Short mmCIF file of C-alpha atoms in Angstrom, two decimals:
data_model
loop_
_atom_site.label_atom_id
_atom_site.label_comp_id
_atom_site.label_asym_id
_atom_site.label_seq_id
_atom_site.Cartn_x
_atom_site.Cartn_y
_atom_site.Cartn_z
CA UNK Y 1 38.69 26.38 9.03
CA UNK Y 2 41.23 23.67 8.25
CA UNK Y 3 39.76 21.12 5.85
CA UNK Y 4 40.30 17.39 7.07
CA UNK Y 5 41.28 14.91 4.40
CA UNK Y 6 40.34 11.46 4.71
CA UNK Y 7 42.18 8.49 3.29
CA UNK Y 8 40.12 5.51 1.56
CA UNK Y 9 40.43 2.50 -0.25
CA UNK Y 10 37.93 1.95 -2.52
CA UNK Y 11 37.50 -2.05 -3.77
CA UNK Y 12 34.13 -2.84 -6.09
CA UNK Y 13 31.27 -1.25 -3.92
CA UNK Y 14 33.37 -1.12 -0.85
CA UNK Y 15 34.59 2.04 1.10
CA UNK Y 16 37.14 0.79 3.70
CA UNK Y 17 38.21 3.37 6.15
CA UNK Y 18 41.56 4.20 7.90
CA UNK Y 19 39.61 2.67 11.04
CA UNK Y 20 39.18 -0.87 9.17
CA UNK Y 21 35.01 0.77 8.70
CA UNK Y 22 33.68 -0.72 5.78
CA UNK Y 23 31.04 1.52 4.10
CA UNK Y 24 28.94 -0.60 1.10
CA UNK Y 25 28.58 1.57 -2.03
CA UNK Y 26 25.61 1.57 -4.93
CA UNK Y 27 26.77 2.17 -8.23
CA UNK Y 28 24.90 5.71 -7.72
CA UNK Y 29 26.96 6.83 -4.87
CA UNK Y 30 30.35 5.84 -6.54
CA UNK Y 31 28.77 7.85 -10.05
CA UNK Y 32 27.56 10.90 -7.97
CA UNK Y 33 30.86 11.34 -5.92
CA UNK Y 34 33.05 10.66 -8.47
CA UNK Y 35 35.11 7.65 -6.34
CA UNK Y 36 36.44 5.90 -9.34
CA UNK Y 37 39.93 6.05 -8.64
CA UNK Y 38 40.05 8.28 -5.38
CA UNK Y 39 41.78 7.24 -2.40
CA UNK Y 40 41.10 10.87 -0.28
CA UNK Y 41 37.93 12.86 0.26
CA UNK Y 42 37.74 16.11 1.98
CA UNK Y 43 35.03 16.61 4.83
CA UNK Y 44 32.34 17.95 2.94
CA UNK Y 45 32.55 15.14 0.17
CA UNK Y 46 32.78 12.59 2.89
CA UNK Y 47 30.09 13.82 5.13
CA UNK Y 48 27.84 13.82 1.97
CA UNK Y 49 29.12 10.41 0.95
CA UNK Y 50 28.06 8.71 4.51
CA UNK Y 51 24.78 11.23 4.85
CA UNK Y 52 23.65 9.49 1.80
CA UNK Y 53 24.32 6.53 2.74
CA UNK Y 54 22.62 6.51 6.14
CA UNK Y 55 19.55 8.12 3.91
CA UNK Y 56 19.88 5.15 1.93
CA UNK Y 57 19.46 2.86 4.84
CA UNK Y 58 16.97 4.69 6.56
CA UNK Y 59 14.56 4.90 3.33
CA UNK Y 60 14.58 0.89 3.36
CA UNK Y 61 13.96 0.20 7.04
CA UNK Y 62 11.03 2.68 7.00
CA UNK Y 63 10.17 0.73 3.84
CA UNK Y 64 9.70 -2.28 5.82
CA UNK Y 65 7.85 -0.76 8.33
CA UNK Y 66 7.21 2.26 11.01
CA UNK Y 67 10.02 3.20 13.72
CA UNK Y 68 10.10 5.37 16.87
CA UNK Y 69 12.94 8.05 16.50
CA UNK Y 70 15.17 6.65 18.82
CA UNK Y 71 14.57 2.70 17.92
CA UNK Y 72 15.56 3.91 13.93
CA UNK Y 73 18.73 6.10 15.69
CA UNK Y 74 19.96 2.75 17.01
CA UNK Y 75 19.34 0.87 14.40
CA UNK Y 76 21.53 3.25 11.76
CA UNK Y 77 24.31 3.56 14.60
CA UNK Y 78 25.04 -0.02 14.85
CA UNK Y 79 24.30 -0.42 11.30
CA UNK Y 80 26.53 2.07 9.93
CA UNK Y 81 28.35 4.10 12.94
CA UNK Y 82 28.60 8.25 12.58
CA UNK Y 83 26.55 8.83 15.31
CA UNK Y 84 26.55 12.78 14.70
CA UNK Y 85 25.75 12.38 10.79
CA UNK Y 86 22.68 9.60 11.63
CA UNK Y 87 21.47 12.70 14.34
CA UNK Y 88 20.99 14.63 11.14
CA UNK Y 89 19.76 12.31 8.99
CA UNK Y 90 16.89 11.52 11.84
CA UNK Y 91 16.55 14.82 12.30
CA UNK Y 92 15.61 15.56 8.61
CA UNK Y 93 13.63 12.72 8.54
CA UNK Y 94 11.31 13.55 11.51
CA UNK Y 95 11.23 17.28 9.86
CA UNK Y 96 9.98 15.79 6.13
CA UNK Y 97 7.20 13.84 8.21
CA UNK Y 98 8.77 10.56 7.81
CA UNK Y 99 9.00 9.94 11.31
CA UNK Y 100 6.54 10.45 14.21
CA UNK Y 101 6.75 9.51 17.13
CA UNK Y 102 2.94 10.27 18.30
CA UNK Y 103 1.32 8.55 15.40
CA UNK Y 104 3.76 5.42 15.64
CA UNK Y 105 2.88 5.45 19.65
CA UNK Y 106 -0.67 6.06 18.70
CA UNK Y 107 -0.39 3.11 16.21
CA UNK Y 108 1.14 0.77 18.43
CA UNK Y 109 -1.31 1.49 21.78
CA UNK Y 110 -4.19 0.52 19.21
CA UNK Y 111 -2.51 -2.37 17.83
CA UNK Y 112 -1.62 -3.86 21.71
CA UNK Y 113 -5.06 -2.95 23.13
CA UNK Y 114 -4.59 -6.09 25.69
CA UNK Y 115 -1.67 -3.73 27.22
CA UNK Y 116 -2.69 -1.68 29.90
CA UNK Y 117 -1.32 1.90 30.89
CA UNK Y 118 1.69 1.24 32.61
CA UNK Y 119 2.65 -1.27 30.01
CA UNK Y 120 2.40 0.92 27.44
CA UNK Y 121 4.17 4.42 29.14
CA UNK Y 122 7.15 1.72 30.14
CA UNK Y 123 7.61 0.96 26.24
CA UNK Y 124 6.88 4.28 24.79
CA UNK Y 125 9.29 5.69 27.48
CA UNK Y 126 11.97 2.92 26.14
CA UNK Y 127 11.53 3.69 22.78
CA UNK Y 128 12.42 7.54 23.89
CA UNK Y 129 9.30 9.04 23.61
CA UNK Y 130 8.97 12.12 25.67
CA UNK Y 131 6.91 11.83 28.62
CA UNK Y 132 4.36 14.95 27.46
CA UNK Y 133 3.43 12.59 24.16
CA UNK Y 134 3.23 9.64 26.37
CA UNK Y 135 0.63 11.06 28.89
CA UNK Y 136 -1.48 12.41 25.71
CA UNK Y 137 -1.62 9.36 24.08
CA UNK Y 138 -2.65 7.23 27.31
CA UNK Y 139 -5.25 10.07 28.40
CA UNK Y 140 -6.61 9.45 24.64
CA UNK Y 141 -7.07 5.95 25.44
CA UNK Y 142 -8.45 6.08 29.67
CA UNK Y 143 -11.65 6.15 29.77
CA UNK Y 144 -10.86 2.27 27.49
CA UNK Y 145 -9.16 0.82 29.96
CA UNK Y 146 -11.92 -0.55 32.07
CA UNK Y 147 -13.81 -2.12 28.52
CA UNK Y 148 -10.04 -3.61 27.58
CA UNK Y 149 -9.52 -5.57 30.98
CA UNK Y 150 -13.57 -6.57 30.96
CA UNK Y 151 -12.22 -8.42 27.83
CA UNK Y 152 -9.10 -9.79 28.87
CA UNK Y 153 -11.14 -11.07 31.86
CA UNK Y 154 -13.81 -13.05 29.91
CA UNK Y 155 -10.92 -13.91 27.58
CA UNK Y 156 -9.30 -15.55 30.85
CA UNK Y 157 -12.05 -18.07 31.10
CA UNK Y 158 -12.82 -19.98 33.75
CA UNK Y 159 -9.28 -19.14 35.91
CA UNK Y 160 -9.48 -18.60 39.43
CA UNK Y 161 -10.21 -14.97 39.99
CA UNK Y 162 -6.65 -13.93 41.77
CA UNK Y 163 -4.96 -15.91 38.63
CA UNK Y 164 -7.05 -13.47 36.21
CA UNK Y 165 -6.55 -10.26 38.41
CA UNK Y 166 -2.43 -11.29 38.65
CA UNK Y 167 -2.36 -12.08 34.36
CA UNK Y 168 -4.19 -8.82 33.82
CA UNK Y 169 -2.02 -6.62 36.25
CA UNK Y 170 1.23 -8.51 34.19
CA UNK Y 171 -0.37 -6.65 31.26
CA UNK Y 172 -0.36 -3.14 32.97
CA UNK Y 173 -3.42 -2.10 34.06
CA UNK Y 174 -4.12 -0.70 37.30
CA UNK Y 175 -5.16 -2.45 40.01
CA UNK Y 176 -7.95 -0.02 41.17
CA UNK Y 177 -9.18 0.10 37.07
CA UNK Y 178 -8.75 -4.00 37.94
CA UNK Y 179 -11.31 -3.63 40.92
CA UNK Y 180 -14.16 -1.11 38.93
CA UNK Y 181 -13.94 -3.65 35.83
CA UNK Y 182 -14.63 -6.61 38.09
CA UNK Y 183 -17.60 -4.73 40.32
CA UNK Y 184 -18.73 -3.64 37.14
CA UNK Y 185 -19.14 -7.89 35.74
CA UNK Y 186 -20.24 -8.81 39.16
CA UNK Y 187 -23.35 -5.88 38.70
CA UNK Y 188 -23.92 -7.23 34.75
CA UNK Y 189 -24.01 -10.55 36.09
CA UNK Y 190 -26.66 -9.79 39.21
CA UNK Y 191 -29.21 -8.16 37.11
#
């Protein structure tokens, strides 16, 4: 295997590219690379050099706070670019624990309990979750679904009842869980 070379400029903590990419440096990565002075790095120097760096960037946005697999992905491509080293990087990440996507879908489901099923399996399906995960995590959560829109319905207030049904079926519950949540008030409210 023929080793690439790649030319680089290297100003203060910046790594500028032959494709005008500018890659920002800590004083770490310059010490543990050894880039004082270098203006080529082979493959396996350079593929370190980024890997770290999308590590780097990775480790502070999970910081900050949780992210599906795909939504971090995103992030670190548009961030940073090398679509095929930021695989890895997520990859390694997901494999250390550090990301999940059926705790964060878990987590977010409990945190947006006014957001009914359909809702919820149209984000989680955005946010790439696979579809097995998805029907888990809303099975988990059916047999709430009637108690949530009870809620959202006395929440509503005095609305006319087709203006609640309509703002509750915006949220993504099911029409027929709609109907059994309203025959259900109607029975509370006869005895």
């Amino acid at each position: 295997m023929r080793i690439q070379v790649k030319t680089v400029t290297i100003k203060g903590n910046k790594l500028f590219l032959e494709n005008d990419k500018i890659i920002y440096l800590t004083k770490e990565m310059i010490a543990k690379f050894d880039l004082n002075g270098k203006t080529c790095l082979d493959d396996e120097t350079f593929y370190s050099l980024i890997y770290f760096r999308i590590k780097l960037s990775a480790y502070n946005m999970l910081a900050k706070r949780d992210y599906f697999k795909k939504e971090l992905k995103n992030k670190l491509i548009e961030k940073i670019g090398f679509a095929d080293i930021v695989e890895d990087v997520v990859e390694d990440f997901e494999e250390k624990g550090y990301l999940d996507d059926y705790e964060k879908a878990k987590s977010y489901a409990s945190q947006h309990s006014n957001y009914g099923a359909k809702k919820l399996s149209f984000i989680f399906y955005q946010m790439g979750v696979d579809r097995e995960t998805i029907s888990e995590i809303l099975e988990d959560d059916k047999d709430n679904q009637i108690e949530k829109i009870k809620q959202l319905w006395f929440k509503l207030g005095n609305k006319e009842k087709q203006k609640k049904i309509e703002s509750i079926l915006r949220k993504g519950f099911l029409y027929g869980d709609i109907k059994k949540a309203i025959s259900s008030i109607e029975e509370e409210e006869e005895e």
